[in-house]
XYZ file of C-alpha atoms in Angstrom:
693
model
C 0.011 -0.001 -0.002
C 1.012 3.540 -0.593
C 1.462 5.828 2.365
C -0.292 9.098 2.829
C 1.490 12.390 2.520
C 0.923 13.735 5.815
C -1.245 15.468 4.580
C -0.257 12.402 4.115
C 3.167 13.354 5.630
C 3.877 12.838 9.334
C 2.917 15.858 11.422
C 5.394 16.665 14.201
C 4.304 15.335 17.547
C 5.117 16.879 20.918
C 8.441 16.878 22.659
C 9.975 13.715 24.054
C 12.578 12.554 26.555
C 16.166 13.411 25.677
C 18.013 10.872 23.610
C 20.717 8.766 25.246
C 23.510 10.820 23.737
C 24.009 14.410 24.909
C 22.370 17.023 22.774
C 24.656 19.189 20.646
C 25.052 22.882 21.297
C 22.334 24.874 19.586
C 23.664 27.560 17.223
C 21.665 30.293 18.902
C 22.617 33.441 20.782
C 20.387 33.171 23.853
C 19.740 36.246 25.958
C 19.477 34.180 29.135
C 23.015 35.021 30.465
C 21.875 38.638 30.762
C 18.795 37.690 32.751
C 18.606 36.295 36.278
C 15.936 33.694 35.574
C 15.560 32.728 39.223
C 14.882 36.339 40.209
C 12.487 36.764 37.304
C 10.515 33.678 38.352
C 10.375 34.870 41.953
C 9.146 38.272 40.842
C 6.317 36.698 38.842
C 5.344 34.334 41.662
C 5.141 37.286 44.054
C 2.986 39.165 41.570
C 0.640 36.342 40.589
C 0.622 34.079 43.628
C 2.087 30.773 44.757
C -0.599 28.855 42.849
C 1.040 29.952 39.586
C 4.564 28.869 40.563
C 4.663 25.663 38.526
C 3.355 27.390 35.389
C 5.745 30.302 35.809
C 8.832 28.184 36.373
C 8.098 25.917 33.449
C 7.070 28.714 31.122
C 10.097 30.890 31.784
C 12.455 27.973 31.184
C 10.684 27.071 27.946
C 10.967 30.627 26.626
C 14.583 31.052 27.696
C 15.639 27.854 25.931
C 14.754 29.281 22.508
C 15.170 33.027 23.055
C 17.835 34.764 20.976
C 19.533 38.094 21.548
C 17.772 39.521 18.489
C 14.401 38.709 20.067
C 14.811 41.619 22.489
C 14.413 41.930 26.252
C 13.420 38.526 27.643
C 12.494 39.804 31.102
C 10.269 42.560 29.710
C 8.518 40.079 27.439
C 7.855 37.622 30.279
C 6.509 40.318 32.600
C 4.128 41.542 29.901
C 3.047 38.195 28.458
C 2.439 35.783 31.316
C -1.310 35.154 31.573
C -2.552 34.373 35.087
C -6.258 35.112 34.593
C -8.007 31.814 33.628
C -10.655 33.562 31.557
C -8.012 35.459 29.565
C -6.009 32.271 29.152
C -9.092 30.508 27.769
C -9.783 33.331 25.345
C -6.151 33.373 24.185
C -6.166 29.616 23.637
C -9.409 29.780 21.647
C -8.126 32.618 19.471
C -4.856 30.835 18.694
C -6.659 27.591 17.845
C -9.058 29.343 15.502
C -6.324 31.325 13.755
C -3.947 28.397 13.411
C -6.562 26.230 11.761
C -6.998 28.863 9.064
C -3.308 29.691 8.654
C -2.236 26.039 8.564
C -5.104 25.070 6.347
C -4.615 27.724 3.717
C -0.826 27.289 3.616
C -1.443 23.555 3.157
C -3.712 24.320 0.211
C -1.053 26.570 -1.357
C 1.487 23.772 -0.921
C -0.900 21.304 -2.533
C -1.327 23.591 -5.518
C 2.383 24.202 -6.144
C 2.907 20.406 -6.109
C -0.150 19.569 -8.179
C 1.627 18.987 -11.485
C 4.213 16.642 -9.938
C 1.637 14.765 -7.864
C -1.322 14.593 -10.249
C -1.316 13.353 -13.824
C -2.207 16.610 -15.578
C -0.114 15.846 -18.665
C 3.616 16.095 -19.421
C 5.739 17.808 -16.798
C 6.987 21.302 -17.601
C 10.450 22.431 -16.618
C 8.930 24.789 -14.068
C 6.975 22.036 -12.235
C 9.779 20.478 -10.159
C 10.866 23.991 -9.143
C 7.339 24.795 -7.966
C 7.161 21.478 -6.089
C 10.272 22.359 -4.093
C 8.575 25.449 -2.689
C 7.363 25.154 0.944
C 4.928 28.011 1.623
C 4.998 27.289 5.350
C 8.781 27.052 5.724
C 8.984 30.472 7.388
C 5.848 30.173 9.472
C 7.293 28.913 12.761
C 10.185 31.367 12.648
C 7.802 34.201 11.767
C 5.619 33.243 14.710
C 8.669 33.318 16.986
C 9.763 36.692 15.628
C 6.223 38.013 16.153
C 6.578 36.556 19.695
C 3.421 34.457 19.258
C 5.503 31.333 19.733
C 6.953 32.689 22.947
C 3.494 33.562 24.269
C 2.554 29.933 23.735
C 5.703 28.607 25.391
C 5.294 30.944 28.352
C 1.704 29.945 29.028
C 1.293 26.339 27.865
C 3.397 23.312 28.796
C 5.878 21.346 26.756
C 5.960 17.755 28.002
C 8.115 14.741 27.547
C 6.804 11.530 26.059
C 7.224 9.921 29.483
C 5.041 12.585 31.070
C 2.334 12.248 28.424
C 2.309 8.491 28.634
C 2.246 8.419 32.432
C -0.518 11.024 32.723
C -2.474 10.232 29.571
C -5.692 9.128 31.311
C -5.539 12.152 33.654
C -5.450 14.775 30.918
C -8.728 16.279 29.738
C -9.353 17.088 26.104
C -8.450 20.741 26.573
C -5.170 19.719 28.209
C -4.340 17.480 25.279
C -5.002 20.373 22.898
C -2.701 22.630 24.959
C 0.059 20.021 24.768
C -0.250 19.811 20.983
C -0.244 23.614 20.760
C 2.968 23.968 22.750
C 4.613 21.086 20.885
C 4.657 22.965 17.594
C 7.043 25.444 19.200
C 9.300 22.865 20.832
C 11.908 23.432 18.109
C 13.042 26.531 16.306
C 14.470 25.415 12.965
C 15.577 28.214 10.602
C 13.301 28.599 7.628
C 16.084 28.053 5.114
C 16.715 24.599 6.580
C 13.029 23.695 6.394
C 13.015 24.862 2.769
C 16.076 22.747 2.021
C 14.385 19.706 3.538
C 11.302 20.355 1.418
C 13.417 20.573 -1.718
C 15.250 17.334 -0.938
C 11.953 15.577 -0.328
C 10.358 16.966 -3.499
C 13.356 15.933 -5.592
C 13.236 12.413 -4.190
C 9.475 12.266 -4.680
C 9.711 13.217 -8.332
C 12.525 10.726 -8.929
C 10.370 7.939 -7.513
C 7.194 9.098 -9.293
C 8.987 8.741 -12.639
C 10.727 5.448 -11.890
C 8.825 3.105 -14.178
C 9.653 -0.147 -15.923
C 8.003 -1.050 -19.251
C 7.360 -4.712 -18.654
C 6.733 -5.721 -22.279
C 10.368 -4.838 -22.932
C 11.738 -7.264 -20.382
C 13.059 -10.241 -22.333
C 14.387 -13.611 -21.242
C 17.360 -15.525 -22.598
C 15.289 -16.731 -25.545
C 14.050 -13.248 -26.405
C 10.533 -14.018 -25.190
C 8.415 -11.227 -23.687
C 6.556 -12.589 -20.639
C 4.531 -9.420 -19.975
C 1.852 -7.735 -22.078
C 2.334 -4.644 -24.180
C 1.591 -1.334 -22.466
C 2.290 -2.538 -18.915
C 4.208 0.307 -17.261
C 4.935 -0.337 -13.571
C 6.267 2.045 -10.980
C 8.896 0.833 -8.542
C 8.366 -0.591 -6.084
C 4.591 -0.557 -5.601
C 3.423 -1.826 -8.975
C 6.343 -4.227 -9.395
C 5.444 -5.801 -6.067
C 1.740 -5.932 -6.915
C 2.433 -7.483 -10.309
C 4.554 -10.138 -8.593
C 1.694 -10.862 -6.194
C -0.760 -11.099 -9.062
C 1.289 -13.822 -10.781
C 0.309 -16.446 -8.184
C -2.856 -16.963 -10.204
C -0.828 -17.406 -13.402
C 0.225 -20.942 -14.440
C 3.458 -19.454 -15.834
C 3.786 -16.989 -12.984
C 6.913 -18.272 -11.260
C 9.245 -17.307 -14.120
C 7.652 -13.869 -14.242
C 8.020 -13.455 -10.487
C 11.688 -14.391 -10.621
C 12.213 -11.850 -13.379
C 10.558 -9.126 -11.267
C 12.770 -10.090 -8.312
C 15.828 -9.664 -10.531
C 14.597 -6.236 -11.643
C 14.135 -5.246 -8.000
C 17.634 -6.457 -7.092
C 19.108 -4.455 -9.984
C 17.335 -1.322 -8.741
C 18.650 -1.775 -5.181
C 22.214 -2.474 -6.282
C 22.003 0.259 -8.936
C 23.201 -2.222 -11.568
C 20.104 -1.453 -13.650
C 21.069 0.214 -16.941
C 20.027 3.852 -16.650
C 18.772 3.873 -20.247
C 16.000 1.338 -19.628
C 14.294 3.281 -16.825
C 10.889 4.399 -18.107
C 12.014 3.640 -21.661
C 9.761 1.521 -23.929
C 12.202 1.815 -26.860
C 14.766 -0.545 -25.371
C 14.567 -4.251 -24.540
C 16.349 -5.463 -21.418
C 17.271 -8.873 -20.060
C 17.526 -8.256 -16.272
C 19.397 -11.535 -15.734
C 22.268 -10.827 -18.179
C 21.803 -7.021 -18.146
C 21.910 -6.966 -21.944
C 20.174 -4.010 -23.610
C 18.978 -3.887 -27.230
C 16.948 -1.493 -29.297
C 13.355 -2.700 -29.327
C 11.962 -3.725 -32.725
C 9.686 -0.939 -33.965
C 6.647 -3.216 -34.069
C 6.996 -3.887 -30.285
C 7.061 -0.225 -29.255
C 3.769 0.961 -27.785
C 1.835 3.411 -29.925
C 1.645 5.929 -27.083
C 5.287 5.461 -26.045
C 6.926 8.668 -24.821
C 9.936 10.034 -26.619
C 13.075 8.374 -25.222
C 16.587 7.698 -26.501
C 16.779 4.454 -28.484
C 20.458 3.751 -27.983
C 21.430 0.382 -26.449
C 23.434 1.873 -23.600
C 24.285 -0.557 -20.790
C 25.819 2.034 -18.391
C 24.282 1.510 -14.953
C 22.258 4.104 -13.083
C 24.944 6.129 -11.323
C 23.772 5.783 -7.700
C 20.961 8.287 -8.211
C 18.836 6.359 -5.727
C 21.403 6.836 -2.998
C 22.142 10.472 -3.884
C 18.473 11.192 -3.211
C 18.616 9.311 0.096
C 21.761 11.190 1.138
C 20.154 14.510 0.224
C 17.268 13.753 2.566
C 19.741 12.729 5.275
C 21.850 15.892 5.002
C 18.737 18.089 5.032
C 17.459 16.332 8.168
C 20.875 16.379 9.870
C 21.151 20.127 9.347
C 18.130 20.473 11.654
C 19.644 18.369 14.425
C 21.263 21.228 16.385
C 17.909 22.972 16.621
C 16.242 20.022 18.308
C 18.199 19.335 21.522
C 15.450 17.199 23.000
C 15.512 14.842 19.980
C 18.836 15.544 18.294
C 18.657 13.141 15.334
C 16.124 12.492 12.591
C 15.833 8.956 13.984
C 14.941 10.227 17.443
C 12.456 12.707 15.980
C 10.884 9.966 13.912
C 10.215 7.713 16.882
C 9.970 10.057 19.851
C 8.287 13.031 18.233
C 6.547 11.497 15.231
C 5.326 8.103 16.471
C 5.522 8.767 20.200
C 6.767 5.190 20.465
C 10.426 4.710 21.446
C 12.643 3.029 18.878
C 13.466 0.154 21.219
C 9.797 -0.629 21.722
C 9.045 -0.526 17.995
C 12.004 -2.841 17.280
C 10.783 -5.255 19.956
C 7.300 -5.320 18.391
C 8.782 -6.070 14.959
C 11.106 -8.775 16.238
C 8.209 -10.412 18.100
C 6.864 -11.212 14.649
C 10.144 -11.797 12.829
C 11.418 -14.306 15.380
C 8.090 -15.958 16.138
C 8.015 -19.780 15.867
C 4.867 -19.220 13.798
C 6.977 -17.993 10.847
C 8.196 -21.417 9.704
C 4.717 -22.856 10.289
C 3.077 -20.243 8.065
C 5.861 -20.662 5.515
C 5.205 -24.397 5.573
C 1.532 -23.789 4.791
C 2.520 -21.565 1.858
C 4.912 -24.235 0.575
C 2.148 -26.851 0.858
C -0.205 -24.701 -1.203
C 2.348 -23.906 -3.852
C 3.701 -27.429 -4.083
C 7.258 -26.244 -4.394
C 10.147 -24.892 -2.346
C 9.821 -21.248 -1.396
C 12.008 -18.516 -2.810
C 12.585 -14.783 -2.271
C 9.567 -13.939 -4.443
C 7.333 -15.564 -1.843
C 8.020 -12.690 0.501
C 4.923 -11.269 -1.279
C 2.833 -14.432 -1.289
C -0.755 -13.397 -2.047
C -2.595 -16.731 -1.869
C -4.029 -16.223 1.603
C -6.260 -13.396 0.444
C -9.815 -14.476 -0.335
C -10.021 -14.292 -4.086
C -6.239 -14.295 -4.366
C -6.488 -17.124 -6.908
C -8.481 -14.985 -9.354
C -6.473 -13.993 -12.423
C -5.544 -10.342 -12.254
C -6.671 -9.897 -15.857
C -10.206 -10.729 -14.720
C -9.969 -8.265 -11.851
C -8.593 -5.642 -14.258
C -11.592 -6.118 -16.515
C -13.972 -5.556 -13.619
C -12.254 -2.448 -12.302
C -11.662 -0.879 -15.727
C -15.287 -1.350 -16.665
C -16.506 0.085 -13.378
C -13.969 2.931 -13.127
C -12.973 4.276 -16.542
C -12.132 7.669 -14.978
C -11.340 9.142 -11.560
C -14.806 10.715 -11.637
C -16.389 7.266 -11.905
C -14.642 6.154 -8.735
C -15.723 9.346 -6.980
C -19.310 8.771 -8.058
C -19.216 5.223 -6.650
C -17.874 6.221 -3.244
C -21.287 6.377 -1.562
C -21.996 2.772 -2.604
C -18.527 1.652 -1.503
C -18.942 3.294 1.881
C -22.391 1.801 2.415
C -20.912 -1.569 1.466
C -18.341 -1.109 4.202
C -21.070 -0.497 6.788
C -21.546 3.272 6.888
C -25.113 4.557 7.106
C -26.413 6.190 3.902
C -26.304 9.709 5.287
C -22.782 9.216 6.624
C -21.615 7.715 3.323
C -23.038 10.714 1.462
C -21.312 13.161 3.867
C -17.983 11.417 3.500
C -18.148 11.181 -0.292
C -18.972 14.898 -0.499
C -15.854 15.689 1.518
C -13.329 13.702 -0.575
C -11.919 14.573 -4.002
C -10.390 12.040 -6.419
C -7.369 12.802 -8.644
C -5.378 10.662 -11.109
C -1.945 10.190 -9.530
C 1.331 10.666 -11.365
C 2.974 8.289 -8.912
C 1.547 5.104 -7.424
C -0.940 7.006 -5.281
C -1.376 8.677 -1.918
C -3.922 10.351 0.330
C -3.542 14.070 0.953
C -5.390 15.313 3.991
C -7.172 18.590 4.524
C -5.990 20.750 7.439
C -8.924 23.089 7.897
C -12.643 22.436 7.905
C -14.080 23.514 4.571
C -11.212 22.009 2.546
C -11.265 18.493 1.073
C -8.867 15.539 1.384
C -7.555 14.194 -1.909
C -7.597 10.545 -2.960
C -4.970 9.909 -5.622
C -4.403 6.685 -7.550
C -3.270 5.730 -11.019
C -5.941 5.685 -13.732
C -4.659 4.534 -17.110
C -6.004 5.338 -20.516
C -8.113 2.172 -20.378
C -9.429 2.886 -16.913
C -8.420 1.967 -13.356
C -6.791 -1.452 -13.221
C -6.971 -3.676 -10.150
C -3.672 -2.364 -8.754
C -5.006 1.190 -8.948
C -8.315 0.085 -7.432
C -6.647 -1.735 -4.543
C -4.584 1.366 -3.818
C -7.681 3.563 -4.162
C -9.556 1.557 -1.519
C -6.548 1.861 0.799
C -6.327 5.607 0.225
C -10.091 5.914 0.751
C -9.505 4.517 4.235
C -7.000 7.297 4.823
C -9.424 9.903 3.529
C -12.347 8.740 5.648
C -10.118 8.834 8.714
C -8.986 12.313 7.687
C -12.556 13.571 7.418
C -13.576 12.163 10.793
C -10.389 13.198 12.574
C -10.837 16.787 11.350
C -14.587 17.341 11.548
C -15.439 15.239 14.614
C -12.721 16.364 17.051
C -13.593 18.882 19.725
C -10.332 20.799 19.226
C -8.766 21.253 15.814
C -5.382 21.205 17.552
C -6.149 17.499 18.117
C -7.062 16.810 14.488
C -5.574 13.587 13.167
C -4.489 10.330 14.761
C -1.504 9.558 17.019
C 0.867 8.756 14.161
C 1.022 7.403 10.633
C 0.835 3.769 11.784
C -2.688 4.520 12.941
C -3.841 6.052 9.679
C -2.211 3.089 7.891
C -4.064 0.691 10.201
C -7.407 2.310 9.474
C -6.632 2.244 5.725
C -5.804 -1.476 5.980
C -9.331 -2.041 7.341
C -10.739 -0.714 4.047
C -8.149 -2.376 1.848
C -8.822 -5.837 3.318
C -12.367 -5.622 1.918
C -11.525 -4.548 -1.629
C -12.593 -7.823 -3.228
C -15.808 -7.955 -1.240
C -16.635 -4.510 -2.587
C -16.071 -5.846 -6.105
C -18.450 -8.705 -5.371
C -15.863 -11.464 -5.827
C -15.443 -12.583 -2.186
C -17.645 -13.094 0.856
C -16.612 -13.260 4.524
C -16.932 -16.624 6.297
C -14.927 -18.695 8.810
C -12.527 -19.887 6.151
C -11.931 -16.388 4.760
C -11.354 -15.121 8.309
C -8.570 -17.663 8.738
C -7.130 -16.507 5.437
C -7.292 -12.884 6.558
C -5.379 -13.648 9.755
C -2.648 -15.556 7.887
C -2.437 -12.811 5.294
C -2.059 -10.156 7.999
C 0.659 -12.167 9.680
C 2.631 -12.712 6.452
C 2.335 -9.068 5.388
C 3.558 -7.967 8.818
C 6.438 -10.421 8.596
C 7.318 -9.065 5.139
C 7.355 -5.369 5.976
C 8.919 -5.675 9.442
C 12.306 -6.536 7.962
C 12.024 -3.740 5.398
C 11.419 -1.293 8.269
C 14.522 -2.544 10.104
C 16.604 -1.979 6.948
C 15.246 1.579 6.652
C 16.162 2.477 10.239
C 19.536 0.725 10.053
C 20.400 2.717 6.914
C 19.811 5.964 8.827
C 21.929 4.793 11.740
C 24.684 3.999 9.241
C 24.431 7.474 7.680
C 24.704 9.089 11.110
C 27.770 6.974 11.786
C 29.220 7.922 8.379
C 27.958 11.464 7.705
C 30.518 12.134 4.974
C 29.756 8.982 3.001
C 29.522 9.059 -0.787
C 26.499 7.716 -2.652
C 28.554 4.707 -3.674
C 29.516 3.975 -0.081
C 25.906 4.350 1.016
C 24.809 1.968 -1.752
C 27.277 -0.650 -0.536
C 26.147 -0.184 3.044
C 22.415 -0.412 2.306
C 22.919 -3.475 0.125
C 24.868 -5.142 2.929
C 22.295 -4.176 5.558
C 19.536 -5.580 3.361
C 21.481 -8.806 2.799
C 22.268 -9.238 6.504
C 18.661 -8.636 7.500
C 17.449 -11.112 4.887
C 19.906 -13.768 5.962
C 18.932 -13.392 9.607
C 15.165 -13.408 9.371
C 14.114 -14.557 5.885
C 16.657 -16.925 4.369
C 15.769 -19.691 6.890
C 12.287 -19.971 5.368
C 12.617 -18.384 1.896
C 16.170 -19.161 0.871
C 17.867 -16.648 -1.395
C 20.897 -16.179 0.833
C 22.401 -12.743 0.308
C 19.616 -11.090 -1.693
C 19.322 -7.300 -1.239
C 15.591 -7.487 -1.930
C 14.552 -5.790 1.332
C 16.078 -2.531 0.062
C 13.588 -2.125 -2.790
C 10.907 -0.074 -1.043
C 10.642 3.419 -2.561
C 9.670 4.848 0.836
C 13.365 4.608 1.818
C 14.073 7.281 -0.759
C 11.036 9.547 -0.776
C 9.413 9.049 2.667
C 12.328 9.133 5.112
C 11.983 6.771 8.095
C 8.347 6.054 7.269
C 8.466 2.292 6.769
C 8.153 1.262 10.420
C 4.623 2.661 10.329
C 3.504 -0.204 8.094
C 4.233 -3.205 10.339
C 3.060 -1.292 13.404
C 0.013 -0.350 11.342
C -0.653 -4.017 10.622
C -0.511 -4.848 14.334
C -2.844 -1.958 15.140
C -5.173 -2.892 12.253
C -5.493 -6.386 13.663
C -6.476 -5.067 17.067
C -8.922 -2.688 15.402
C -10.443 -5.536 13.378
C -10.993 -7.530 16.552
C -12.696 -4.563 18.189
C -14.917 -4.012 15.116
C -15.864 -7.686 15.195
C -16.842 -7.439 18.871
C -18.810 -4.216 18.328
C -20.469 -5.559 15.153
C -20.680 -2.250 13.280
C -17.745 -1.202 11.109
C -19.131 2.237 10.262
C -19.839 3.299 13.830
C -16.652 1.726 15.218
C -14.459 3.304 12.537
C -15.958 6.726 13.157
C -15.553 6.463 16.927
C -11.942 5.406 16.626
C -10.996 8.019 14.033
C -12.655 10.800 16.042
C -10.462 10.480 19.131
C -7.814 12.790 17.752
C -4.057 12.938 18.180
C -3.573 11.604 21.702
C -0.703 9.243 22.581
C -0.813 5.831 20.883
C -1.563 3.622 23.885
C -4.389 5.863 25.130
C -5.939 5.914 21.640
C -5.644 2.132 21.356
C -6.995 1.476 24.839
C -10.027 3.656 24.199
C -10.567 2.078 20.758
C -9.840 -1.585 21.464
C -9.361 -2.018 25.228
C -5.596 -2.667 25.126
C -2.358 -0.828 24.242
C -0.392 -1.492 21.048
C 0.746 -5.122 21.015
C 1.787 -7.974 18.707
C 0.132 -10.604 20.869
C -3.376 -10.519 19.359
C -1.989 -11.167 15.879
C 0.254 -13.960 17.123
C -2.569 -15.643 19.054
C -4.950 -15.445 16.137
C -2.326 -16.787 13.726
C -1.782 -19.787 15.960
C -5.530 -20.382 16.077
C -5.845 -19.993 12.281
C -3.124 -22.604 11.741
C -4.866 -24.922 14.199
C -8.123 -24.380 12.295
C -6.464 -25.343 9.036
C -4.995 -28.476 10.608
C -8.419 -29.501 11.890
C -10.044 -29.291 8.460
């Protein structure tokens, strides 16, 4: 599945406990040496009373930590800006919340518009489009708010908290308190605007690189010159390549095609792919020998884009890893301005997910090292009637309807959805089919817009009420194929969550969910029912067993990918001056080592770099851990929906809780914190059920 951009992309969460290593010096010129903070605090306590001591002491420290000499007289500001009157504090909070919704929302819309041509298939890209996409309209916002002293008013009057504090006190906080914590958190760091702009540019460049990374499958040839794939099939890496591999389980000649796709993926990871064949339907390529030839004219698609037709075998010159390094250097430049989470890794886990890295790794390894892995692998081998190989990392046979030929599914989806507008028009029926009441389905459909995606697809949220989330998926000239439909149902799950978590929350400062794993989990709930919505599968006891085994295997698959992603970032921090070639060698080795440890025992393929194929590593930095955690959360959510017996009502209740800490959200939604145990227990029961048949 394709991740959302929060709008879609991860929104920064509140501050967290300091990392184990000491924070670097911040390149600021604080005014605090000129101010006796202790005396200032005492003065304010004397003026406002002992009951305000805790707020005063915390607020003064929070302001002093980010104050610069150019900000003016710190003491004068504090004396004038501390708000002791509860009624005035309430009014100030309400005003800020109302203004920020509009400011954030409209800047988000401007950002969506400058990226429209690179995100949405509106025709050939113009030279100006990548330049527009690199523009971040909100890059200066936080710094401007600090310079206007709005940020300091917030820090003086509302508390920054650590993750430990929020977790320990989560059930004690009221909704207003949670909103205050999220308000203060946006001013927990003061990153210069030029660094935020640089990060946006690095991300946009990587995004565009991935969005244009296509393989024309009809021009893959084997040693005999045969073309296993149909004309016109143009697949983006990695999403469509993976989905095409999964689709071949229903193909009698599928194994050879799967092995060819695996070789393509390995070439992409190792950068041994000839640069000339990328998105080029005028060249034929044998991925096993790496031979390149000019395609015979009669094999070239009628609508083929203009590309060089020279049989150049020069490999892609580590472009993939240059993009990854650019994201790393942009993120690392922000490290000194985030002393409480001084690396991108720490910010990803502590600020973004609000789940410590060690806990996430333990959750993933609970699946990767489970004794259930060889048992499930054995069931897959029994069904396939052959030894497993690396391609079976993406085994799709557990899914109800997984044996249907993809060509048949393509015919159904193309006939039903010839255009994005056709999918949009069908959303009320889809939502009613999922269990939403007719009026709710109508409301949701009216608040979601559908666009044809230039890349594989994504969901782009709205940030203010009155705007509309965007559902984006690929729609070819012949209509939406099954891959695009499957992605569209996933993204629809994101969009429905985005509508509920914006319109149903009591404070817009709490809009959203705890982290991206949660929005992925809610999207998985929709995606798991895609075939039912097409009318080709029905739920029963047998299909429930299949669902459990499918969830387990998908979690097993993506957990190792997530570990590779995080390990690559640790390596970059350990080798900050690495070249793209050195990074390539490191990532390939990390991927091989991870495969050999967790996957080779059941899938063979010793030493394959296959786990490094995910495009998220390049264009969605440190995002991949959200998928396996999302699978675990999705399974807990599914159990809760089953108990409650009403998907529509349950989904709405869960998505309307807002951005509280993960375990509080999960406990309120399902009765238990985030855990791998429910999935493991159910997998064991599903295997027992199969054995008893």
